[in-house]
PDB file of C-alpha atoms in Angstrom:
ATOM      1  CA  UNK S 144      -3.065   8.860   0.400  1.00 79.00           C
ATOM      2  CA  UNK S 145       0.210   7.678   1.238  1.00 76.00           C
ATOM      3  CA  UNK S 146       1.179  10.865   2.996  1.00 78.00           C
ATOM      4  CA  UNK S 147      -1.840  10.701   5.159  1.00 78.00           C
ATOM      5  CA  UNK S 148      -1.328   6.787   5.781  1.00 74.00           C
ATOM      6  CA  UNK S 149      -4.246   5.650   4.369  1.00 77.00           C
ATOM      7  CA  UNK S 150      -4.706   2.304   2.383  1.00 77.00           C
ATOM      8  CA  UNK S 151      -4.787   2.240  -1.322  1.00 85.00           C
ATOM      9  CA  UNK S 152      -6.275  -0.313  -3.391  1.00 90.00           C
ATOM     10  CA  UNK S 153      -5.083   0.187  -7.333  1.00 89.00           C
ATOM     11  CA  UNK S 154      -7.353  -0.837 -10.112  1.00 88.00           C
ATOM     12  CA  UNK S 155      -5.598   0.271 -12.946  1.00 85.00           C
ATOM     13  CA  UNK S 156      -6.502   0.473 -16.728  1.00 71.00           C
ATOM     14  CA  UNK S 157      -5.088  -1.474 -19.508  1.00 73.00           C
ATOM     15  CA  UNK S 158      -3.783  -1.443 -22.722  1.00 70.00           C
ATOM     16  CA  UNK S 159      -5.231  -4.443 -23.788  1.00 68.00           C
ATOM     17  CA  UNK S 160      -9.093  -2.997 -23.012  1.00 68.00           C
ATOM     18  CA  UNK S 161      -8.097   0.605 -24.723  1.00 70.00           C
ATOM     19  CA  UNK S 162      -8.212   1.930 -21.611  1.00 71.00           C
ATOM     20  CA  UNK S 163      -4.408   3.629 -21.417  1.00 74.00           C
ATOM     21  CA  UNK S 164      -1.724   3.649 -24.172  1.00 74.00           C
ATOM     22  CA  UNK S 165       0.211   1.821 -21.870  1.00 73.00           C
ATOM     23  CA  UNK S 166       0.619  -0.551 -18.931  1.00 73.00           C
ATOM     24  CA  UNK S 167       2.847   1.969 -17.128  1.00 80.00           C
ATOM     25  CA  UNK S 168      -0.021   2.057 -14.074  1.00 87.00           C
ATOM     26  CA  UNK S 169       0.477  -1.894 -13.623  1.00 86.00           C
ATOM     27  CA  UNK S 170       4.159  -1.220 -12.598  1.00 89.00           C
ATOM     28  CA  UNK S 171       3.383   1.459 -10.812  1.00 88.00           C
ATOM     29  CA  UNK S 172       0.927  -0.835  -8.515  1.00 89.00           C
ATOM     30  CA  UNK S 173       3.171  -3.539  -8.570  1.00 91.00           C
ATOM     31  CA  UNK S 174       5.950  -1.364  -7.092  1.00 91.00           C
ATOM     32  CA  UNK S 175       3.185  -0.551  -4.264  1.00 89.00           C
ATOM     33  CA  UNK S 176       2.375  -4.087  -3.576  1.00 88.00           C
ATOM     34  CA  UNK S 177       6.090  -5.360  -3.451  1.00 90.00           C
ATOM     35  CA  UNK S 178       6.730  -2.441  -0.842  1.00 86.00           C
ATOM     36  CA  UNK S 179       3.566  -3.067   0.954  1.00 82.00           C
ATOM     37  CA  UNK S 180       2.061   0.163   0.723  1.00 84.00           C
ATOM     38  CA  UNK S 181      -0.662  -0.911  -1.765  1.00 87.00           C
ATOM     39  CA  UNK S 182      -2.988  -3.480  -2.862  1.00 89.00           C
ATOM     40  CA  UNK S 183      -3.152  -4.466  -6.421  1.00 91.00           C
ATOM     41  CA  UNK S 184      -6.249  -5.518  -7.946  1.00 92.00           C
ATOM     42  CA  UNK S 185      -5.689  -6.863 -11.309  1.00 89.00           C
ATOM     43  CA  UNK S 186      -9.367  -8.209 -12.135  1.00 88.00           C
ATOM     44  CA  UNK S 187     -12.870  -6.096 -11.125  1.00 89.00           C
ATOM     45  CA  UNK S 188     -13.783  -9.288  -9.563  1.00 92.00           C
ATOM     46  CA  UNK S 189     -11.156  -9.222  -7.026  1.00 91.00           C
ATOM     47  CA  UNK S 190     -12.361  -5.227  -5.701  1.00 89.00           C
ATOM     48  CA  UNK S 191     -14.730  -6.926  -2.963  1.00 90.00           C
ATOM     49  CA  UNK S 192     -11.830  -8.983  -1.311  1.00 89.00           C
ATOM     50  CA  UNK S 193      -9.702  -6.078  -1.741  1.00 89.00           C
ATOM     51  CA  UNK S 194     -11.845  -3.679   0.042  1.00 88.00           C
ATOM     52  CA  UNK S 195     -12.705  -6.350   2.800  1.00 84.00           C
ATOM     53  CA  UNK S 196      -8.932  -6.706   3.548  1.00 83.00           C
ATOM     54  CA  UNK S 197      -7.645  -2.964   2.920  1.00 81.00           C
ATOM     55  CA  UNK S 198      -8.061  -2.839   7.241  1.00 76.00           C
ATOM     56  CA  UNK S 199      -4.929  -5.132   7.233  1.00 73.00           C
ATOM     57  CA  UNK S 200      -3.184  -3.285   5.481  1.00 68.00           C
ATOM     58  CA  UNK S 201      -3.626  -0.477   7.721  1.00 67.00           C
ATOM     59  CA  UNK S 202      -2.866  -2.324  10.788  1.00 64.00           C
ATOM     60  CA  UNK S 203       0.511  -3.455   9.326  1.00 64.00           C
ATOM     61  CA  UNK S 204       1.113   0.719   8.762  1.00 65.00           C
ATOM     62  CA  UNK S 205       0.033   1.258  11.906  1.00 64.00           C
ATOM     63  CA  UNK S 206       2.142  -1.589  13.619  1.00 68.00           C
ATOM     64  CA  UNK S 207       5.372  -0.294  11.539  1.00 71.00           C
ATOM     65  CA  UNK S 208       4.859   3.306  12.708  1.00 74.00           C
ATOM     66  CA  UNK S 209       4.618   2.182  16.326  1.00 77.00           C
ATOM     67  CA  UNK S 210       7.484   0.225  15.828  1.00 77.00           C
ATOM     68  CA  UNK S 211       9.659   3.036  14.726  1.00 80.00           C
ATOM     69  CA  UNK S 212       8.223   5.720  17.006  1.00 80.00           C
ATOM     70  CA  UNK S 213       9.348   3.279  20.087  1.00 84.00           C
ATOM     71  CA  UNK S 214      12.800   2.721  18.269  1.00 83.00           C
ATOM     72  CA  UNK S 215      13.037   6.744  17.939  1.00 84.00           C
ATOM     73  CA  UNK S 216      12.059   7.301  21.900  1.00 84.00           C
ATOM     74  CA  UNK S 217      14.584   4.696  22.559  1.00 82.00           C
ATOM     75  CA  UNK S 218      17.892   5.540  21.094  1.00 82.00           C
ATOM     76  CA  UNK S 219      16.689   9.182  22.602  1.00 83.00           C
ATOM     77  CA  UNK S 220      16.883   7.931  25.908  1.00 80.00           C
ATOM     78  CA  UNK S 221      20.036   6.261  25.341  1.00 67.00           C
ATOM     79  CA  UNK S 222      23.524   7.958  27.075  1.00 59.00           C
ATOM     80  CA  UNK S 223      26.385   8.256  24.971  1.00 50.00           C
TER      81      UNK S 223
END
């Protein structure tokens, strides 16, 4: 998903349900929020919001890669 630039929105099991041995997915999705590539939904409740807002975290991918594709055509066009 990341590759293709698509949203994600991480639901991930815990160790306190049985669900995983671990809580190693939680960091994982934290890491993803903190670097904006993700949104984290800690509590079923919260999915709805989530999904309603996954299309701004798409714009803000789409705003960064238009950002760097103009910075990339610009230093081309620079002389040196």
């Amino acid at each position: 998903a990341l590759h293709f630039n698509k949203p994600l929105i991480i639901l991930p099991r815990y160790k306190k349900f049985g669900e995983h041995v671990n809580d190693h997915q939680c960091d994982l999705a934290d890491a993803l929020k903190q670097e904006k590539k993700a949104i984290y939904v800690k509590d079923i409740i919260e999915l709805e919001t989530a999904i309603k807002s996954v299309h701004l975290l798409q714009q803000k991918k789409e705003k960064n890669a238009l950002i760097e594709n103009m910075r990339k055509y610009l230093k081309e066009q620079t002389i040196l």
